[in-house]
Tab-separated table of C-alpha atoms in Angstrom:
chain	number	residue	atom	x	y	z
A	1	UNK	CA	38.043	-75.666	16.380
A	2	UNK	CA	36.930	-76.198	12.767
A	3	UNK	CA	33.835	-77.999	14.058
A	4	UNK	CA	32.919	-74.893	16.051
A	5	UNK	CA	33.160	-72.590	13.033
A	6	UNK	CA	30.927	-74.973	11.077
A	7	UNK	CA	28.441	-74.958	13.978
A	8	UNK	CA	28.332	-71.120	13.973
A	9	UNK	CA	27.781	-71.027	10.196
A	10	UNK	CA	25.093	-73.727	10.422
A	11	UNK	CA	23.257	-71.790	13.167
A	12	UNK	CA	23.424	-68.595	11.080
A	13	UNK	CA	21.975	-70.380	8.045
A	14	UNK	CA	19.345	-72.255	10.061
A	15	UNK	CA	16.268	-70.103	9.163
A	16	UNK	CA	16.897	-70.708	5.453
A	17	UNK	CA	17.587	-74.415	5.992
A	18	UNK	CA	14.302	-74.694	7.903
A	19	UNK	CA	12.394	-73.142	4.975
A	20	UNK	CA	13.771	-75.881	2.694
A	21	UNK	CA	12.970	-78.584	5.278
A	22	UNK	CA	9.456	-77.143	5.698
A	23	UNK	CA	8.798	-77.182	1.931
A	24	UNK	CA	10.076	-80.748	1.583
A	25	UNK	CA	8.144	-82.006	4.628
A	26	UNK	CA	4.876	-80.332	3.536
A	27	UNK	CA	5.167	-81.765	0.001
A	28	UNK	CA	6.078	-85.252	1.280
A	29	UNK	CA	3.139	-85.234	3.713
A	30	UNK	CA	0.789	-84.154	0.923
A	31	UNK	CA	1.963	-87.113	-1.156
A	32	UNK	CA	0.655	-89.410	1.575
A	33	UNK	CA	-2.559	-87.400	1.898
A	34	UNK	CA	-1.693	-85.373	5.024
A	35	UNK	CA	-1.979	-81.573	4.981
A	36	UNK	CA	-1.054	-80.134	8.375
A	37	UNK	CA	-1.082	-76.498	7.261
A	38	UNK	CA	1.926	-74.161	7.473
A	39	UNK	CA	1.838	-73.242	11.176
A	40	UNK	CA	1.373	-76.792	12.569
A	41	UNK	CA	4.142	-77.927	10.171
A	42	UNK	CA	6.429	-75.291	11.702
A	43	UNK	CA	5.536	-76.562	15.198
A	44	UNK	CA	6.400	-80.134	14.122
A	45	UNK	CA	9.695	-78.789	12.769
A	46	UNK	CA	10.686	-77.148	16.084
A	47	UNK	CA	10.032	-80.445	17.866
A	48	UNK	CA	12.098	-82.362	15.284
A	49	UNK	CA	14.841	-79.718	15.490
A	50	UNK	CA	15.173	-80.042	19.273
A	51	UNK	CA	15.132	-83.843	19.148
A	52	UNK	CA	17.825	-83.786	16.423
A	53	UNK	CA	19.942	-81.308	18.436
A	54	UNK	CA	19.585	-83.346	21.640
A	55	UNK	CA	20.686	-86.511	19.803
A	56	UNK	CA	23.607	-84.697	18.136
A	57	UNK	CA	24.758	-83.119	21.420
A	58	UNK	CA	24.556	-86.399	23.339
A	59	UNK	CA	26.114	-88.456	20.529
A	60	UNK	CA	28.871	-85.840	20.071
A	61	UNK	CA	30.053	-86.552	23.617
A	62	UNK	CA	32.067	-84.182	25.798
A	63	UNK	CA	29.704	-81.252	25.142
A	64	UNK	CA	29.577	-78.986	28.162
A	65	UNK	CA	26.293	-77.791	29.676
A	66	UNK	CA	27.010	-74.222	28.525
A	67	UNK	CA	27.890	-75.251	24.963
A	68	UNK	CA	24.670	-77.264	24.743
A	69	UNK	CA	22.740	-74.333	26.221
A	70	UNK	CA	24.277	-71.958	23.697
A	71	UNK	CA	23.344	-74.189	20.751
A	72	UNK	CA	19.782	-74.736	22.013
A	73	UNK	CA	19.113	-71.033	22.737
A	74	UNK	CA	20.496	-69.900	19.369
A	75	UNK	CA	18.835	-72.656	17.345
A	76	UNK	CA	15.426	-71.977	18.913
A	77	UNK	CA	15.790	-68.210	18.380
A	78	UNK	CA	16.659	-68.971	14.732
A	79	UNK	CA	13.591	-71.224	14.499
A	80	UNK	CA	11.474	-68.305	15.783
A	81	UNK	CA	12.963	-66.033	13.090
A	82	UNK	CA	12.047	-68.611	10.414
A	83	UNK	CA	8.555	-69.012	11.925
A	84	UNK	CA	7.803	-65.271	12.046
A	85	UNK	CA	9.589	-64.071	8.896
A	86	UNK	CA	8.822	-66.882	6.536
A	87	UNK	CA	5.711	-68.630	7.857
A	88	UNK	CA	3.683	-65.985	9.705
A	89	UNK	CA	4.609	-62.980	7.590
A	90	UNK	CA	3.779	-64.686	4.309
A	91	UNK	CA	0.615	-66.245	5.716
A	92	UNK	CA	-1.161	-63.901	8.118
A	93	UNK	CA	0.276	-60.399	7.704
A	94	UNK	CA	-2.223	-57.916	6.303
A	95	UNK	CA	0.679	-55.919	4.810
A	96	UNK	CA	1.794	-59.071	2.948
A	97	UNK	CA	-1.751	-59.778	1.879
A	98	UNK	CA	-2.121	-56.324	0.302
A	99	UNK	CA	1.114	-56.564	-1.724
A	100	UNK	CA	0.387	-60.174	-2.769
A	101	UNK	CA	-3.096	-59.258	-3.923
A	102	UNK	CA	-1.630	-56.431	-6.001
A	103	UNK	CA	0.932	-58.846	-7.481
A	104	UNK	CA	-1.613	-61.538	-8.332
A	105	UNK	CA	-4.435	-59.262	-9.537
A	106	UNK	CA	-2.479	-56.294	-10.900
A	107	UNK	CA	-3.824	-53.824	-8.309
A	108	UNK	CA	-5.656	-53.515	-5.002
A	109	UNK	CA	-9.147	-52.073	-4.855
A	110	UNK	CA	-9.481	-50.594	-1.368
A	111	UNK	CA	-13.260	-50.312	-1.742
A	112	UNK	CA	-13.777	-54.052	-2.279
A	113	UNK	CA	-11.327	-54.828	0.528
A	114	UNK	CA	-13.263	-52.473	2.788
A	115	UNK	CA	-16.378	-54.569	2.172
A	116	UNK	CA	-14.416	-57.702	3.097
A	117	UNK	CA	-13.155	-55.939	6.224
A	118	UNK	CA	-16.637	-54.848	7.251
A	119	UNK	CA	-16.623	-54.744	11.051
A	120	UNK	CA	-19.358	-57.370	11.522
A	121	UNK	CA	-17.688	-59.770	9.064
A	122	UNK	CA	-14.295	-59.137	10.665
A	123	UNK	CA	-15.592	-60.006	14.125
A	124	UNK	CA	-17.451	-63.116	12.875
A	125	UNK	CA	-14.313	-64.383	11.088
A	126	UNK	CA	-12.164	-63.896	14.181
A	127	UNK	CA	-14.698	-65.589	16.476
A	128	UNK	CA	-14.848	-68.561	14.123
A	129	UNK	CA	-11.042	-68.754	13.946
A	130	UNK	CA	-10.721	-68.537	17.755
A	131	UNK	CA	-13.341	-71.267	18.159
A	132	UNK	CA	-11.485	-73.570	15.750
A	133	UNK	CA	-8.273	-72.972	17.715
A	134	UNK	CA	-10.179	-73.817	20.958
A	135	UNK	CA	-9.423	-70.398	22.422
A	136	UNK	CA	-13.143	-69.795	22.943
A	137	UNK	CA	-16.261	-71.941	23.111
A	138	UNK	CA	-19.650	-70.838	21.825
A	139	UNK	CA	-22.650	-72.656	23.272
A	140	UNK	CA	-26.290	-71.520	23.173
A	141	UNK	CA	-25.173	-68.151	21.839
A	142	UNK	CA	-22.791	-67.491	24.762
A	143	UNK	CA	-19.042	-67.051	24.241
A	144	UNK	CA	-16.699	-68.285	26.959
A	145	UNK	CA	-12.959	-68.774	27.178
A	146	UNK	CA	-12.015	-72.377	26.414
A	147	UNK	CA	-8.271	-73.107	26.513
A	148	UNK	CA	-6.937	-69.624	25.793
A	149	UNK	CA	-3.201	-70.243	25.555
A	150	UNK	CA	-2.935	-67.299	23.131
A	151	UNK	CA	-4.259	-65.085	25.928
A	152	UNK	CA	-1.625	-66.422	28.343
A	153	UNK	CA	1.101	-65.994	25.722
A	154	UNK	CA	0.001	-62.397	25.166
A	155	UNK	CA	0.512	-61.314	28.805
A	156	UNK	CA	4.224	-60.508	28.303
A	157	UNK	CA	3.320	-58.514	25.180
A	158	UNK	CA	0.725	-56.436	27.035
A	159	UNK	CA	3.102	-56.044	29.968
A	160	UNK	CA	5.851	-54.797	27.639
A	161	UNK	CA	3.403	-52.436	25.919
A	162	UNK	CA	2.686	-50.830	29.308
A	163	UNK	CA	6.383	-50.735	30.163
A	164	UNK	CA	7.273	-48.714	27.074
A	165	UNK	CA	4.186	-46.520	27.471
A	166	UNK	CA	2.379	-47.513	24.272
A	167	UNK	CA	-1.373	-47.849	23.999
A	168	UNK	CA	-1.677	-50.021	20.899
A	169	UNK	CA	-4.042	-49.535	17.999
A	170	UNK	CA	-7.626	-48.688	18.880
A	171	UNK	CA	-9.920	-51.490	17.738
A	172	UNK	CA	-12.840	-50.296	19.819
A	173	UNK	CA	-14.366	-53.583	20.903
A	174	UNK	CA	-17.732	-52.581	22.334
A	175	UNK	CA	-19.830	-54.236	24.969
A	176	UNK	CA	-23.294	-52.698	24.503
A	177	UNK	CA	-24.300	-53.693	28.047
A	178	UNK	CA	-21.899	-51.373	29.790
A	179	UNK	CA	-21.092	-49.201	26.762
A	180	UNK	CA	-17.388	-49.379	27.494
A	181	UNK	CA	-15.039	-48.934	24.593
A	182	UNK	CA	-11.581	-50.314	24.913
A	183	UNK	CA	-8.462	-49.665	22.897
B	1	UNK	CA	33.428	-73.463	21.787
B	2	UNK	CA	33.168	-71.408	24.940
B	3	UNK	CA	29.388	-71.529	25.142
B	4	UNK	CA	29.298	-69.753	28.515
B	5	UNK	CA	31.274	-66.764	27.166
B	6	UNK	CA	29.076	-66.588	24.050
B	7	UNK	CA	25.908	-66.657	26.173
B	8	UNK	CA	27.255	-63.940	28.504
B	9	UNK	CA	28.124	-61.722	25.504
B	10	UNK	CA	24.680	-62.289	23.949
B	11	UNK	CA	22.907	-61.610	27.275
B	12	UNK	CA	24.939	-58.440	27.907
B	13	UNK	CA	24.286	-57.057	24.418
B	14	UNK	CA	20.584	-57.948	24.538
B	15	UNK	CA	20.182	-56.352	27.987
B	16	UNK	CA	21.760	-53.133	26.642
B	17	UNK	CA	19.375	-53.274	23.646
B	18	UNK	CA	16.247	-53.724	25.777
B	19	UNK	CA	17.171	-50.998	28.296
B	20	UNK	CA	17.906	-48.532	25.484
B	21	UNK	CA	14.606	-49.443	23.794
B	22	UNK	CA	12.533	-48.938	26.974
B	23	UNK	CA	14.215	-45.620	27.861
B	24	UNK	CA	13.862	-44.268	24.294
B	25	UNK	CA	10.220	-45.345	23.944
B	26	UNK	CA	9.263	-43.871	27.314
B	27	UNK	CA	10.775	-40.553	26.270
B	28	UNK	CA	9.373	-40.593	22.718
B	29	UNK	CA	8.751	-43.597	20.431
B	30	UNK	CA	10.622	-43.104	17.136
B	31	UNK	CA	8.225	-42.787	14.165
B	32	UNK	CA	10.481	-44.923	11.933
B	33	UNK	CA	11.135	-47.663	14.435
B	34	UNK	CA	12.827	-50.063	11.989
B	35	UNK	CA	15.571	-47.502	11.283
B	36	UNK	CA	15.984	-47.002	15.015
B	37	UNK	CA	16.419	-50.744	15.598
B	38	UNK	CA	18.843	-50.952	12.675
B	39	UNK	CA	20.920	-48.068	13.992
B	40	UNK	CA	21.006	-48.797	17.734
B	41	UNK	CA	20.518	-52.568	17.858
B	42	UNK	CA	22.660	-53.575	14.879
B	43	UNK	CA	25.095	-50.901	13.690
B	44	UNK	CA	26.112	-49.434	17.082
B	45	UNK	CA	26.762	-52.796	18.832
B	46	UNK	CA	28.485	-54.097	15.687
B	47	UNK	CA	30.801	-51.065	15.677
B	48	UNK	CA	31.559	-51.528	19.394
B	49	UNK	CA	32.260	-55.263	19.022
B	50	UNK	CA	34.502	-54.620	15.974
B	51	UNK	CA	36.374	-51.929	17.921
B	52	UNK	CA	36.902	-54.280	20.902
B	53	UNK	CA	38.145	-57.057	18.605
B	54	UNK	CA	40.431	-54.634	16.714
B	55	UNK	CA	41.997	-53.321	19.956
B	56	UNK	CA	42.449	-56.859	21.317
B	57	UNK	CA	43.929	-57.959	17.986
B	58	UNK	CA	46.392	-55.043	17.862
B	59	UNK	CA	47.518	-55.851	21.412
B	60	UNK	CA	48.031	-59.471	20.313
B	61	UNK	CA	45.590	-60.709	22.941
B	62	UNK	CA	42.886	-62.074	20.650
B	63	UNK	CA	42.821	-65.870	20.454
B	64	UNK	CA	40.758	-67.916	17.966
B	65	UNK	CA	38.659	-69.152	20.894
B	66	UNK	CA	37.854	-65.568	21.980
B	67	UNK	CA	36.991	-64.577	18.405
B	68	UNK	CA	34.668	-67.560	18.196
B	69	UNK	CA	32.971	-66.606	21.485
B	70	UNK	CA	32.389	-63.030	20.250
B	71	UNK	CA	31.038	-64.222	16.896
B	72	UNK	CA	28.854	-66.850	18.549
B	73	UNK	CA	27.588	-64.327	21.106
B	74	UNK	CA	26.851	-61.720	18.450
B	75	UNK	CA	24.987	-64.299	16.336
B	76	UNK	CA	22.763	-65.227	19.296
B	77	UNK	CA	22.259	-61.528	20.066
B	78	UNK	CA	21.130	-60.935	16.455
B	79	UNK	CA	18.715	-63.872	16.626
B	80	UNK	CA	17.231	-62.554	19.902
B	81	UNK	CA	16.936	-59.024	18.446
B	82	UNK	CA	15.282	-60.346	15.284
B	83	UNK	CA	12.828	-62.343	17.420
B	84	UNK	CA	11.956	-59.229	19.424
B	85	UNK	CA	11.583	-56.990	16.358
B	86	UNK	CA	9.279	-59.576	14.794
B	87	UNK	CA	7.078	-59.503	17.898
B	88	UNK	CA	7.151	-55.688	18.030
B	89	UNK	CA	4.159	-55.148	15.663
B	90	UNK	CA	2.052	-57.204	18.107
B	91	UNK	CA	3.213	-54.844	20.881
B	92	UNK	CA	2.552	-51.616	19.002
B	93	UNK	CA	-0.591	-52.625	17.075
B	94	UNK	CA	-3.469	-54.511	18.658
B	95	UNK	CA	-4.586	-57.880	17.386
B	96	UNK	CA	-8.364	-58.217	17.223
B	97	UNK	CA	-8.178	-61.885	18.267
B	98	UNK	CA	-6.206	-60.961	21.386
B	99	UNK	CA	-8.542	-58.051	22.132
B	100	UNK	CA	-11.508	-60.463	22.067
B	101	UNK	CA	-9.747	-62.866	24.471
B	102	UNK	CA	-8.795	-60.032	26.854
B	103	UNK	CA	-12.356	-58.669	26.704
B	104	UNK	CA	-13.751	-62.099	27.710
B	105	UNK	CA	-11.230	-62.421	30.530
B	106	UNK	CA	-12.124	-58.960	31.825
B	107	UNK	CA	-15.913	-59.147	31.470
B	108	UNK	CA	-16.592	-62.918	31.672
B	109	UNK	CA	-18.863	-64.888	29.275
B	110	UNK	CA	-20.634	-62.727	26.690
B	111	UNK	CA	-23.690	-63.248	24.542
B	112	UNK	CA	-22.702	-63.525	20.873
B	113	UNK	CA	-24.835	-60.529	19.937
B	114	UNK	CA	-23.421	-58.468	22.819
B	115	UNK	CA	-20.021	-58.108	21.167
B	116	UNK	CA	-19.612	-55.654	18.364
B	117	UNK	CA	-16.840	-53.743	16.736
B	118	UNK	CA	-16.952	-50.015	16.096
B	119	UNK	CA	-18.022	-49.500	12.476
B	120	UNK	CA	-14.778	-47.917	11.348
B	121	UNK	CA	-12.432	-50.526	12.912
B	122	UNK	CA	-12.008	-52.758	9.837
B	123	UNK	CA	-11.372	-49.808	7.542
B	124	UNK	CA	-9.026	-48.233	10.107
B	125	UNK	CA	-6.898	-51.419	10.142
B	126	UNK	CA	-6.692	-51.353	6.343
B	127	UNK	CA	-5.898	-47.646	6.188
B	128	UNK	CA	-3.024	-47.867	8.682
B	129	UNK	CA	-1.428	-50.657	6.646
B	130	UNK	CA	-2.098	-48.945	3.308
B	131	UNK	CA	-0.443	-45.754	4.606
B	132	UNK	CA	2.563	-47.747	5.849
B	133	UNK	CA	2.965	-49.331	2.409
B	134	UNK	CA	2.516	-45.992	0.596
B	135	UNK	CA	5.061	-44.237	2.831
B	136	UNK	CA	7.596	-46.999	2.392
B	137	UNK	CA	7.297	-46.696	-1.394
B	138	UNK	CA	5.653	-50.080	-2.075
B	139	UNK	CA	2.433	-48.699	-3.583
B	140	UNK	CA	1.395	-45.763	-5.727
B	141	UNK	CA	-2.181	-44.587	-6.141
B	142	UNK	CA	-3.849	-45.028	-9.526
B	143	UNK	CA	-7.297	-43.500	-9.131
B	144	UNK	CA	-9.136	-45.562	-6.509
B	145	UNK	CA	-6.732	-48.439	-6.907
B	146	UNK	CA	-3.288	-49.125	-5.501
B	147	UNK	CA	-0.564	-50.364	-7.840
B	148	UNK	CA	2.798	-51.849	-6.865
B	149	UNK	CA	5.929	-49.816	-7.515
B	150	UNK	CA	9.102	-51.622	-8.721
B	151	UNK	CA	10.203	-51.913	-5.067
B	152	UNK	CA	6.781	-53.236	-4.049
B	153	UNK	CA	6.809	-55.744	-6.912
B	154	UNK	CA	10.212	-57.013	-5.795
B	155	UNK	CA	9.042	-57.446	-2.177
B	156	UNK	CA	5.756	-59.076	-3.265
B	157	UNK	CA	7.643	-61.490	-5.556
B	158	UNK	CA	9.974	-62.434	-2.694
B	159	UNK	CA	7.006	-63.160	-0.385
B	160	UNK	CA	5.358	-65.113	-3.202
B	161	UNK	CA	8.615	-67.090	-3.638
B	162	UNK	CA	8.757	-67.890	0.077
B	163	UNK	CA	5.149	-69.091	-0.021
B	164	UNK	CA	6.032	-71.365	-2.955
B	165	UNK	CA	9.065	-72.719	-1.036
B	166	UNK	CA	6.840	-73.429	1.980
B	167	UNK	CA	4.245	-75.121	-0.275
B	168	UNK	CA	1.529	-72.631	0.737
B	169	UNK	CA	-1.216	-72.611	-1.933
B	170	UNK	CA	-1.781	-69.281	-3.713
B	171	UNK	CA	-4.655	-67.308	-2.198
B	172	UNK	CA	-4.701	-69.053	1.189
B	173	UNK	CA	-4.081	-67.318	4.529
B	174	UNK	CA	-4.289	-63.587	5.174
């Protein structure tokens, strides 16, 4: 029974443990000249986590299917919390970027940020990022979908948005050929 | 541990949470959605679970194994709720990257110069986030500039601390 209480506490503390593991792994890799970047490091960590859990569950012996399922579901949900709260929020959130800029520079100048977020620049940056992630391919000035797994992953999000009757923020992506404007 | 019981408890609680969310949002989405999630996804289920455990305990029918199943189930429920709430901004606010991908899927290959963004889009994204941060008391205006309040400084320092722990170099990302 004591083992079970320890397991519950360990699962509850897992997001914080993963932050420590992430920091150690990233610093160790840098020592040997490898810099994966925060998000790929987090992906490596979820793979390592599941391998470690599988070994522990098999080596533990006598673990029922449901107990193993419980541990795997909870541990992976906790990994997702670590990934979104600690990795994504501190890295890609525009809210986080604004408060960090104010912390580092003393204040935020909305005018200079507005220049950085100029619509043409914004679109060019995103296209470049999507190309690097192999979501799109650009050849001879034509953009096509490449291996758009982010698009596939977004289907449930768009489906849920419709289900709850939300329209999302209007970004007004324009196709001059048919003059359609989409939210 | 009774993993099956814990999973059933987590699934039951999470189903309740999702149904309540869909019904509420279809009627009228709450303006302060984080408070709504806190109230109806955390405090209300916590109160119900505590009441069930208290009644079972008073009747002398609560075993250590049952208590463990409830705690385990509630922990998984919290992790699932946190995961959903963290995805929620992507549901309620569009991501430009995803909009581009959906546009290409809908309209097929596009010439690079055929895609453009309405002039005010970049500024609109900034303004929505600035207003959120002003309303939540993180920023105060100082002329044309925004300055952190004590609360904002605390939050910014925590994010900065997390970035240090994750070995993310200052100034990268965003």
